[in-house]
Amino acid sequence: MTPVILLAAEKESAEVTDWAARIGWVVGLGLFVALVYWLMREGWKWRSTLQGDLPELPSAPEAPGPVKLSLSGRYHGSTSAGQWLDRIVAHGLGTRSRVELTLTDAGLDVVRPGANDFFVPVAALREARLDKGIAGKVLTEGGLLVVTWEHGDKLIDSGFRSDHAAEHNEWVETLNDMINKTETEGAR
Protein backbone atom coordinates (compact mmCIF):
# COMPACT_ATOMS: atom_id res chain seq x y z
CA MET A 1 0.00 0.00 0.00
CA THR A 2 1.32 3.37 -0.80
CA PRO A 3 1.12 6.19 1.72
CA VAL A 4 -1.43 8.83 0.97
CA ILE A 5 -0.13 12.32 1.09
CA LEU A 6 -2.78 14.90 1.46
CA LEU A 7 -1.93 18.25 0.16
CA ALA A 8 -4.04 21.32 0.56
CA ALA A 9 -6.30 21.72 -2.35
CA GLU A 10 -6.31 25.49 -2.08
CA LYS A 11 -4.35 28.02 -0.12
CA GLU A 12 -6.57 29.77 2.42
CA SER A 13 -5.58 32.78 4.45
CA ALA A 14 -6.40 33.13 8.12
CA GLU A 15 -9.76 34.63 8.96
CA VAL A 16 -9.60 38.41 8.97
CA THR A 17 -10.30 40.05 12.31
CA ASP A 18 -13.61 41.89 12.50
CA TRP A 19 -12.12 45.33 13.14
CA ALA A 20 -15.44 47.10 13.58
CA ALA A 21 -16.47 44.76 16.42
CA ARG A 22 -13.06 45.00 18.07
CA ILE A 23 -13.04 48.80 17.94
CA GLY A 24 -16.60 48.85 19.28
CA TRP A 25 -15.59 46.71 22.27
CA VAL A 26 -12.53 48.87 23.01
CA VAL A 27 -14.56 52.08 22.82
CA GLY A 28 -17.30 50.54 24.99
CA LEU A 29 -14.78 49.42 27.61
CA GLY A 30 -13.14 52.85 27.57
CA LEU A 31 -16.51 54.53 28.13
CA PHE A 32 -17.30 52.12 30.98
CA VAL A 33 -13.98 52.89 32.71
CA ALA A 34 -14.58 56.62 32.24
CA LEU A 35 -18.08 56.27 33.76
CA VAL A 36 -16.75 54.39 36.80
CA TYR A 37 -14.01 57.01 37.29
CA TRP A 38 -16.56 59.83 36.99
CA LEU A 39 -18.88 58.16 39.55
CA MET A 40 -15.98 57.73 41.99
CA ARG A 41 -15.03 61.38 41.56
CA GLU A 42 -18.62 62.52 42.12
CA GLY A 43 -18.81 60.35 45.26
CA TRP A 44 -15.64 61.98 46.59
CA LYS A 45 -17.07 65.47 45.90
CA TRP A 46 -20.40 64.51 47.51
CA ARG A 47 -18.56 63.28 50.63
CA SER A 48 -16.67 66.59 50.76
CA THR A 49 -19.97 68.48 50.53
CA LEU A 50 -21.42 66.45 53.41
CA GLN A 51 -18.38 67.38 55.50
CA GLY A 52 -18.67 71.05 54.55
CA ASP A 53 -19.39 72.04 58.17
CA LEU A 54 -15.75 71.31 59.06
CA PRO A 55 -13.96 74.65 59.66
CA GLU A 56 -10.89 75.69 57.67
CA LEU A 57 -7.68 74.04 58.82
CA PRO A 58 -5.36 76.23 60.91
CA SER A 59 -1.94 77.15 59.61
CA ALA A 60 1.30 77.12 61.57
CA PRO A 61 2.12 80.15 63.73
CA GLU A 62 4.99 82.46 62.80
CA ALA A 63 7.13 81.41 65.80
CA PRO A 64 6.15 77.87 66.82
CA GLY A 65 9.10 77.42 69.17
CA PRO A 66 11.92 74.88 69.25
CA VAL A 67 11.49 71.56 67.46
CA LYS A 68 10.91 68.62 69.81
CA LEU A 69 10.55 65.92 67.14
CA SER A 70 10.48 65.73 63.37
CA LEU A 71 9.45 62.91 61.09
CA SER A 72 9.51 62.25 57.38
CA GLY A 73 7.12 59.71 55.93
CA ARG A 74 3.60 59.29 54.54
CA TYR A 75 0.26 60.79 55.46
CA HIS A 76 -2.44 58.13 54.96
CA GLY A 77 -5.52 60.23 55.61
CA SER A 78 -7.91 61.29 58.33
CA THR A 79 -11.09 59.71 59.64
CA SER A 80 -13.70 60.44 62.26
CA ALA A 81 -12.18 59.42 65.60
CA GLY A 82 -12.88 55.78 66.39
CA GLN A 83 -14.35 55.16 62.92
CA TRP A 84 -11.36 53.94 60.95
CA LEU A 85 -13.37 53.60 57.71
CA ASP A 86 -15.13 56.99 57.82
CA ARG A 87 -12.64 58.98 55.74
CA ILE A 88 -12.70 62.77 55.97
CA VAL A 89 -12.11 64.36 52.57
CA ALA A 90 -13.02 68.01 53.29
CA HIS A 91 -10.16 70.51 53.02
CA GLY A 92 -7.89 67.90 51.44
CA LEU A 93 -7.67 65.71 54.55
CA GLY A 94 -8.44 62.62 52.45
CA THR A 95 -5.49 63.11 50.11
CA ARG A 96 -2.61 60.74 50.71
CA SER A 97 0.81 62.30 50.37
CA ARG A 98 4.36 62.52 51.59
CA VAL A 99 4.58 64.34 54.90
CA GLU A 100 7.01 66.23 57.09
CA LEU A 101 5.76 66.30 60.69
CA THR A 102 7.24 68.74 63.15
CA LEU A 103 6.29 68.78 66.82
CA THR A 104 6.90 72.00 68.75
CA ASP A 105 5.57 73.53 71.97
CA ALA A 106 2.86 75.19 69.86
CA GLY A 107 1.60 71.95 68.32
CA LEU A 108 1.94 69.58 65.38
CA ASP A 109 2.86 71.05 61.99
CA VAL A 110 1.85 68.81 59.07
CA VAL A 111 3.58 69.82 55.82
CA ARG A 112 2.41 67.87 52.77
CA PRO A 113 4.03 68.61 49.41
CA GLY A 114 1.33 68.66 46.74
CA ALA A 115 -1.50 68.76 49.28
CA ASN A 116 -2.92 71.16 51.88
CA ASP A 117 -0.67 71.71 54.90
CA PHE A 118 -2.28 72.07 58.30
CA PHE A 119 -1.40 72.71 61.92
CA VAL A 120 -2.82 71.06 65.03
CA PRO A 121 -2.47 73.35 68.08
CA VAL A 122 -1.30 71.58 71.23
CA ALA A 123 -4.63 72.41 72.92
CA ALA A 124 -6.47 70.45 70.18
CA LEU A 125 -4.37 67.27 70.56
CA ARG A 126 -6.25 64.48 72.35
CA GLU A 127 -4.27 61.24 71.97
CA ALA A 128 -1.50 59.49 70.09
CA ARG A 129 -1.34 55.75 69.60
CA LEU A 130 0.01 53.02 67.38
CA ASP A 131 -2.54 51.25 65.22
CA LYS A 132 -2.69 48.94 62.25
CA GLY A 133 -5.04 50.73 59.88
CA ILE A 134 -6.93 53.76 58.73
CA ALA A 135 -9.38 54.16 55.81
CA GLY A 136 -7.95 52.26 52.88
CA LYS A 137 -4.59 51.43 54.46
CA VAL A 138 -3.88 48.40 56.64
CA LEU A 139 -0.41 47.71 57.97
CA THR A 140 1.15 45.39 60.52
CA GLU A 141 0.17 45.86 64.15
CA GLY A 142 1.64 49.15 65.39
CA GLY A 143 2.76 50.19 61.90
CA LEU A 144 0.77 53.42 61.88
CA LEU A 145 1.06 56.49 64.10
CA VAL A 146 -2.48 57.76 64.72
CA VAL A 147 -2.96 61.21 66.22
CA THR A 148 -6.42 62.12 67.55
CA TRP A 149 -7.21 65.83 67.54
CA GLU A 150 -10.20 68.11 67.82
CA HIS A 151 -11.20 70.43 65.00
CA GLY A 152 -14.33 72.47 65.53
CA ASP A 153 -16.67 70.09 67.33
CA LYS A 154 -15.32 66.97 65.60
CA LEU A 155 -12.67 64.51 66.80
CA ILE A 156 -10.36 63.42 63.98
CA ASP A 157 -7.85 60.57 63.69
CA SER A 158 -4.96 61.26 61.31
CA GLY A 159 -2.67 58.41 60.25
CA PHE A 160 1.05 58.77 59.58
CA ARG A 161 3.78 56.28 58.78
CA SER A 162 7.38 57.26 59.30
CA ASP A 163 10.11 56.25 56.88
CA HIS A 164 11.72 54.80 60.01
CA ALA A 165 8.98 52.96 61.95
CA ALA A 166 11.17 52.80 65.06
CA GLU A 167 10.38 56.51 65.59
CA HIS A 168 6.69 55.83 66.21
CA ASN A 169 7.08 54.88 69.90
CA GLU A 170 8.97 58.09 70.70
CA TRP A 171 6.25 60.12 68.99
CA VAL A 172 3.47 58.41 70.94
CA GLU A 173 5.25 58.96 74.27
CA THR A 174 6.14 62.60 73.56
CA LEU A 175 2.69 63.52 72.21
CA ASN A 176 0.86 61.87 75.11
CA ASP A 177 3.19 63.59 77.62
CA MET A 178 2.43 66.96 75.98
CA ILE A 179 -1.31 66.23 76.04
CA ASN A 180 -1.24 65.22 79.71
CA LYS A 181 0.82 68.29 80.61
CA THR A 182 -1.59 70.58 78.72
CA GLU A 183 -4.63 69.01 80.41
CA THR A 184 -2.98 69.33 83.84
CA GLU A 185 -2.14 73.01 83.26
CA GLY A 186 -5.65 73.64 81.89
CA ALA A 187 -7.24 72.13 85.04
CA ARG A 188 -5.43 74.61 87.28
PDB file of C-alpha atoms in Angstrom:
ATOM      1  CA  MET A   1       0.000   0.000   0.000  1.00  0.00           C
ATOM      2  CA  THR A   2       1.319   3.375  -0.803  1.00  0.00           C
ATOM      3  CA  PRO A   3       1.115   6.187   1.723  1.00  0.00           C
ATOM      4  CA  VAL A   4      -1.435   8.828   0.967  1.00  0.00           C
ATOM      5  CA  ILE A   5      -0.131  12.317   1.094  1.00  0.00           C
ATOM      6  CA  LEU A   6      -2.779  14.903   1.458  1.00  0.00           C
ATOM      7  CA  LEU A   7      -1.935  18.253   0.164  1.00  0.00           C
ATOM      8  CA  ALA A   8      -4.041  21.324   0.561  1.00  0.00           C
ATOM      9  CA  ALA A   9      -6.303  21.719  -2.347  1.00  0.00           C
ATOM     10  CA  GLU A  10      -6.311  25.494  -2.085  1.00  0.00           C
ATOM     11  CA  LYS A  11      -4.349  28.019  -0.117  1.00  0.00           C
ATOM     12  CA  GLU A  12      -6.566  29.766   2.419  1.00  0.00           C
ATOM     13  CA  SER A  13      -5.584  32.782   4.453  1.00  0.00           C
ATOM     14  CA  ALA A  14      -6.401  33.129   8.116  1.00  0.00           C
ATOM     15  CA  GLU A  15      -9.757  34.631   8.958  1.00  0.00           C
ATOM     16  CA  VAL A  16      -9.603  38.412   8.967  1.00  0.00           C
ATOM     17  CA  THR A  17     -10.304  40.052  12.310  1.00  0.00           C
ATOM     18  CA  ASP A  18     -13.610  41.895  12.497  1.00  0.00           C
ATOM     19  CA  TRP A  19     -12.122  45.329  13.137  1.00  0.00           C
ATOM     20  CA  ALA A  20     -15.444  47.098  13.577  1.00  0.00           C
ATOM     21  CA  ALA A  21     -16.473  44.760  16.415  1.00  0.00           C
ATOM     22  CA  ARG A  22     -13.059  45.001  18.067  1.00  0.00           C
ATOM     23  CA  ILE A  23     -13.036  48.805  17.938  1.00  0.00           C
ATOM     24  CA  GLY A  24     -16.601  48.846  19.280  1.00  0.00           C
ATOM     25  CA  TRP A  25     -15.591  46.709  22.273  1.00  0.00           C
ATOM     26  CA  VAL A  26     -12.529  48.875  23.014  1.00  0.00           C
ATOM     27  CA  VAL A  27     -14.564  52.081  22.820  1.00  0.00           C
ATOM     28  CA  GLY A  28     -17.301  50.540  24.994  1.00  0.00           C
ATOM     29  CA  LEU A  29     -14.777  49.415  27.608  1.00  0.00           C
ATOM     30  CA  GLY A  30     -13.141  52.847  27.567  1.00  0.00           C
ATOM     31  CA  LEU A  31     -16.508  54.529  28.133  1.00  0.00           C
ATOM     32  CA  PHE A  32     -17.303  52.119  30.976  1.00  0.00           C
ATOM     33  CA  VAL A  33     -13.980  52.885  32.711  1.00  0.00           C
ATOM     34  CA  ALA A  34     -14.584  56.619  32.240  1.00  0.00           C
ATOM     35  CA  LEU A  35     -18.082  56.266  33.755  1.00  0.00           C
ATOM     36  CA  VAL A  36     -16.747  54.388  36.803  1.00  0.00           C
ATOM     37  CA  TYR A  37     -14.011  57.006  37.295  1.00  0.00           C
ATOM     38  CA  TRP A  38     -16.556  59.828  36.994  1.00  0.00           C
ATOM     39  CA  LEU A  39     -18.877  58.160  39.547  1.00  0.00           C
ATOM     40  CA  MET A  40     -15.980  57.727  41.990  1.00  0.00           C
ATOM     41  CA  ARG A  41     -15.027  61.379  41.563  1.00  0.00           C
ATOM     42  CA  GLU A  42     -18.624  62.516  42.118  1.00  0.00           C
ATOM     43  CA  GLY A  43     -18.813  60.353  45.260  1.00  0.00           C
ATOM     44  CA  TRP A  44     -15.638  61.985  46.587  1.00  0.00           C
ATOM     45  CA  LYS A  45     -17.068  65.472  45.899  1.00  0.00           C
ATOM     46  CA  TRP A  46     -20.403  64.509  47.513  1.00  0.00           C
ATOM     47  CA  ARG A  47     -18.556  63.279  50.626  1.00  0.00           C
ATOM     48  CA  SER A  48     -16.669  66.586  50.764  1.00  0.00           C
ATOM     49  CA  THR A  49     -19.968  68.482  50.530  1.00  0.00           C
ATOM     50  CA  LEU A  50     -21.421  66.445  53.406  1.00  0.00           C
ATOM     51  CA  GLN A  51     -18.378  67.375  55.496  1.00  0.00           C
ATOM     52  CA  GLY A  52     -18.666  71.053  54.553  1.00  0.00           C
ATOM     53  CA  ASP A  53     -19.386  72.038  58.165  1.00  0.00           C
ATOM     54  CA  LEU A  54     -15.751  71.312  59.062  1.00  0.00           C
ATOM     55  CA  PRO A  55     -13.960  74.655  59.655  1.00  0.00           C
ATOM     56  CA  GLU A  56     -10.889  75.689  57.675  1.00  0.00           C
ATOM     57  CA  LEU A  57      -7.677  74.044  58.819  1.00  0.00           C
ATOM     58  CA  PRO A  58      -5.363  76.225  60.915  1.00  0.00           C
ATOM     59  CA  SER A  59      -1.939  77.155  59.607  1.00  0.00           C
ATOM     60  CA  ALA A  60       1.296  77.117  61.565  1.00  0.00           C
ATOM     61  CA  PRO A  61       2.115  80.152  63.728  1.00  0.00           C
ATOM     62  CA  GLU A  62       4.991  82.458  62.803  1.00  0.00           C
ATOM     63  CA  ALA A  63       7.126  81.409  65.801  1.00  0.00           C
ATOM     64  CA  PRO A  64       6.147  77.866  66.823  1.00  0.00           C
ATOM     65  CA  GLY A  65       9.099  77.422  69.169  1.00  0.00           C
ATOM     66  CA  PRO A  66      11.921  74.883  69.248  1.00  0.00           C
ATOM     67  CA  VAL A  67      11.492  71.559  67.456  1.00  0.00           C
ATOM     68  CA  LYS A  68      10.906  68.621  69.808  1.00  0.00           C
ATOM     69  CA  LEU A  69      10.554  65.917  67.136  1.00  0.00           C
ATOM     70  CA  SER A  70      10.483  65.727  63.371  1.00  0.00           C
ATOM     71  CA  LEU A  71       9.446  62.913  61.094  1.00  0.00           C
ATOM     72  CA  SER A  72       9.512  62.253  57.376  1.00  0.00           C
ATOM     73  CA  GLY A  73       7.120  59.709  55.934  1.00  0.00           C
ATOM     74  CA  ARG A  74       3.597  59.294  54.542  1.00  0.00           C
ATOM     75  CA  TYR A  75       0.256  60.788  55.460  1.00  0.00           C
ATOM     76  CA  HIS A  76      -2.438  58.134  54.961  1.00  0.00           C
ATOM     77  CA  GLY A  77      -5.522  60.227  55.612  1.00  0.00           C
ATOM     78  CA  SER A  78      -7.910  61.290  58.333  1.00  0.00           C
ATOM     79  CA  THR A  79     -11.086  59.708  59.641  1.00  0.00           C
ATOM     80  CA  SER A  80     -13.697  60.438  62.265  1.00  0.00           C
ATOM     81  CA  ALA A  81     -12.184  59.417  65.597  1.00  0.00           C
ATOM     82  CA  GLY A  82     -12.884  55.784  66.388  1.00  0.00           C
ATOM     83  CA  GLN A  83     -14.352  55.157  62.917  1.00  0.00           C
ATOM     84  CA  TRP A  84     -11.356  53.943  60.946  1.00  0.00           C
ATOM     85  CA  LEU A  85     -13.366  53.595  57.713  1.00  0.00           C
ATOM     86  CA  ASP A  86     -15.129  56.993  57.821  1.00  0.00           C
ATOM     87  CA  ARG A  87     -12.640  58.981  55.737  1.00  0.00           C
ATOM     88  CA  ILE A  88     -12.702  62.768  55.966  1.00  0.00           C
ATOM     89  CA  VAL A  89     -12.106  64.364  52.571  1.00  0.00           C
ATOM     90  CA  ALA A  90     -13.016  68.006  53.285  1.00  0.00           C
ATOM     91  CA  HIS A  91     -10.161  70.514  53.022  1.00  0.00           C
ATOM     92  CA  GLY A  92      -7.889  67.901  51.438  1.00  0.00           C
ATOM     93  CA  LEU A  93      -7.668  65.710  54.551  1.00  0.00           C
ATOM     94  CA  GLY A  94      -8.441  62.624  52.454  1.00  0.00           C
ATOM     95  CA  THR A  95      -5.492  63.113  50.106  1.00  0.00           C
ATOM     96  CA  ARG A  96      -2.606  60.737  50.711  1.00  0.00           C
ATOM     97  CA  SER A  97       0.813  62.300  50.370  1.00  0.00           C
ATOM     98  CA  ARG A  98       4.361  62.524  51.592  1.00  0.00           C
ATOM     99  CA  VAL A  99       4.582  64.335  54.905  1.00  0.00           C
ATOM    100  CA  GLU A 100       7.013  66.225  57.091  1.00  0.00           C
ATOM    101  CA  LEU A 101       5.762  66.298  60.692  1.00  0.00           C
ATOM    102  CA  THR A 102       7.243  68.743  63.151  1.00  0.00           C
ATOM    103  CA  LEU A 103       6.292  68.784  66.824  1.00  0.00           C
ATOM    104  CA  THR A 104       6.897  72.005  68.753  1.00  0.00           C
ATOM    105  CA  ASP A 105       5.570  73.528  71.968  1.00  0.00           C
ATOM    106  CA  ALA A 106       2.861  75.194  69.864  1.00  0.00           C
ATOM    107  CA  GLY A 107       1.604  71.950  68.321  1.00  0.00           C
ATOM    108  CA  LEU A 108       1.939  69.583  65.376  1.00  0.00           C
ATOM    109  CA  ASP A 109       2.861  71.055  61.989  1.00  0.00           C
ATOM    110  CA  VAL A 110       1.847  68.811  59.067  1.00  0.00           C
ATOM    111  CA  VAL A 111       3.584  69.815  55.825  1.00  0.00           C
ATOM    112  CA  ARG A 112       2.407  67.869  52.769  1.00  0.00           C
ATOM    113  CA  PRO A 113       4.033  68.607  49.406  1.00  0.00           C
ATOM    114  CA  GLY A 114       1.335  68.663  46.736  1.00  0.00           C
ATOM    115  CA  ALA A 115      -1.504  68.765  49.279  1.00  0.00           C
ATOM    116  CA  ASN A 116      -2.917  71.161  51.882  1.00  0.00           C
ATOM    117  CA  ASP A 117      -0.665  71.711  54.896  1.00  0.00           C
ATOM    118  CA  PHE A 118      -2.276  72.073  58.302  1.00  0.00           C
ATOM    119  CA  PHE A 119      -1.396  72.706  61.915  1.00  0.00           C
ATOM    120  CA  VAL A 120      -2.818  71.062  65.029  1.00  0.00           C
ATOM    121  CA  PRO A 121      -2.472  73.355  68.079  1.00  0.00           C
ATOM    122  CA  VAL A 122      -1.302  71.582  71.229  1.00  0.00           C
ATOM    123  CA  ALA A 123      -4.633  72.410  72.920  1.00  0.00           C
ATOM    124  CA  ALA A 124      -6.469  70.452  70.179  1.00  0.00           C
ATOM    125  CA  LEU A 125      -4.372  67.270  70.564  1.00  0.00           C
ATOM    126  CA  ARG A 126      -6.248  64.482  72.355  1.00  0.00           C
ATOM    127  CA  GLU A 127      -4.270  61.241  71.975  1.00  0.00           C
ATOM    128  CA  ALA A 128      -1.498  59.487  70.092  1.00  0.00           C
ATOM    129  CA  ARG A 129      -1.343  55.746  69.598  1.00  0.00           C
ATOM    130  CA  LEU A 130       0.012  53.017  67.376  1.00  0.00           C
ATOM    131  CA  ASP A 131      -2.543  51.250  65.218  1.00  0.00           C
ATOM    132  CA  LYS A 132      -2.693  48.945  62.245  1.00  0.00           C
ATOM    133  CA  GLY A 133      -5.044  50.726  59.885  1.00  0.00           C
ATOM    134  CA  ILE A 134      -6.930  53.761  58.730  1.00  0.00           C
ATOM    135  CA  ALA A 135      -9.383  54.157  55.811  1.00  0.00           C
ATOM    136  CA  GLY A 136      -7.947  52.261  52.883  1.00  0.00           C
ATOM    137  CA  LYS A 137      -4.595  51.427  54.456  1.00  0.00           C
ATOM    138  CA  VAL A 138      -3.881  48.399  56.638  1.00  0.00           C
ATOM    139  CA  LEU A 139      -0.407  47.705  57.970  1.00  0.00           C
ATOM    140  CA  THR A 140       1.145  45.392  60.518  1.00  0.00           C
ATOM    141  CA  GLU A 141       0.169  45.858  64.155  1.00  0.00           C
ATOM    142  CA  GLY A 142       1.644  49.146  65.394  1.00  0.00           C
ATOM    143  CA  GLY A 143       2.758  50.193  61.901  1.00  0.00           C
ATOM    144  CA  LEU A 144       0.771  53.419  61.881  1.00  0.00           C
ATOM    145  CA  LEU A 145       1.061  56.491  64.096  1.00  0.00           C
ATOM    146  CA  VAL A 146      -2.479  57.760  64.716  1.00  0.00           C
ATOM    147  CA  VAL A 147      -2.961  61.210  66.220  1.00  0.00           C
ATOM    148  CA  THR A 148      -6.418  62.118  67.547  1.00  0.00           C
ATOM    149  CA  TRP A 149      -7.207  65.831  67.545  1.00  0.00           C
ATOM    150  CA  GLU A 150     -10.201  68.110  67.821  1.00  0.00           C
ATOM    151  CA  HIS A 151     -11.195  70.434  65.003  1.00  0.00           C
ATOM    152  CA  GLY A 152     -14.331  72.468  65.528  1.00  0.00           C
ATOM    153  CA  ASP A 153     -16.671  70.095  67.327  1.00  0.00           C
ATOM    154  CA  LYS A 154     -15.316  66.972  65.603  1.00  0.00           C
ATOM    155  CA  LEU A 155     -12.672  64.514  66.797  1.00  0.00           C
ATOM    156  CA  ILE A 156     -10.363  63.423  63.982  1.00  0.00           C
ATOM    157  CA  ASP A 157      -7.854  60.569  63.694  1.00  0.00           C
ATOM    158  CA  SER A 158      -4.963  61.262  61.315  1.00  0.00           C
ATOM    159  CA  GLY A 159      -2.671  58.412  60.253  1.00  0.00           C
ATOM    160  CA  PHE A 160       1.050  58.774  59.579  1.00  0.00           C
ATOM    161  CA  ARG A 161       3.776  56.280  58.781  1.00  0.00           C
ATOM    162  CA  SER A 162       7.384  57.258  59.296  1.00  0.00           C
ATOM    163  CA  ASP A 163      10.109  56.254  56.876  1.00  0.00           C
ATOM    164  CA  HIS A 164      11.724  54.800  60.014  1.00  0.00           C
ATOM    165  CA  ALA A 165       8.982  52.965  61.950  1.00  0.00           C
ATOM    166  CA  ALA A 166      11.172  52.798  65.064  1.00  0.00           C
ATOM    167  CA  GLU A 167      10.383  56.508  65.591  1.00  0.00           C
ATOM    168  CA  HIS A 168       6.689  55.829  66.215  1.00  0.00           C
ATOM    169  CA  ASN A 169       7.078  54.881  69.897  1.00  0.00           C
ATOM    170  CA  GLU A 170       8.966  58.085  70.701  1.00  0.00           C
ATOM    171  CA  TRP A 171       6.253  60.122  68.987  1.00  0.00           C
ATOM    172  CA  VAL A 172       3.474  58.407  70.940  1.00  0.00           C
ATOM    173  CA  GLU A 173       5.253  58.965  74.267  1.00  0.00           C
ATOM    174  CA  THR A 174       6.138  62.599  73.556  1.00  0.00           C
ATOM    175  CA  LEU A 175       2.693  63.520  72.211  1.00  0.00           C
ATOM    176  CA  ASN A 176       0.861  61.869  75.113  1.00  0.00           C
ATOM    177  CA  ASP A 177       3.189  63.593  77.617  1.00  0.00           C
ATOM    178  CA  MET A 178       2.433  66.957  75.983  1.00  0.00           C
ATOM    179  CA  ILE A 179      -1.305  66.232  76.038  1.00  0.00           C
ATOM    180  CA  ASN A 180      -1.235  65.224  79.713  1.00  0.00           C
ATOM    181  CA  LYS A 181       0.821  68.289  80.608  1.00  0.00           C
ATOM    182  CA  THR A 182      -1.586  70.583  78.721  1.00  0.00           C
ATOM    183  CA  GLU A 183      -4.628  69.006  80.414  1.00  0.00           C
ATOM    184  CA  THR A 184      -2.982  69.326  83.842  1.00  0.00           C
ATOM    185  CA  GLU A 185      -2.144  73.007  83.258  1.00  0.00           C
ATOM    186  CA  GLY A 186      -5.655  73.639  81.890  1.00  0.00           C
ATOM    187  CA  ALA A 187      -7.237  72.127  85.035  1.00  0.00           C
ATOM    188  CA  ARG A 188      -5.431  74.609  87.284  1.00  0.00           C
TER     189      ARG A 188
END
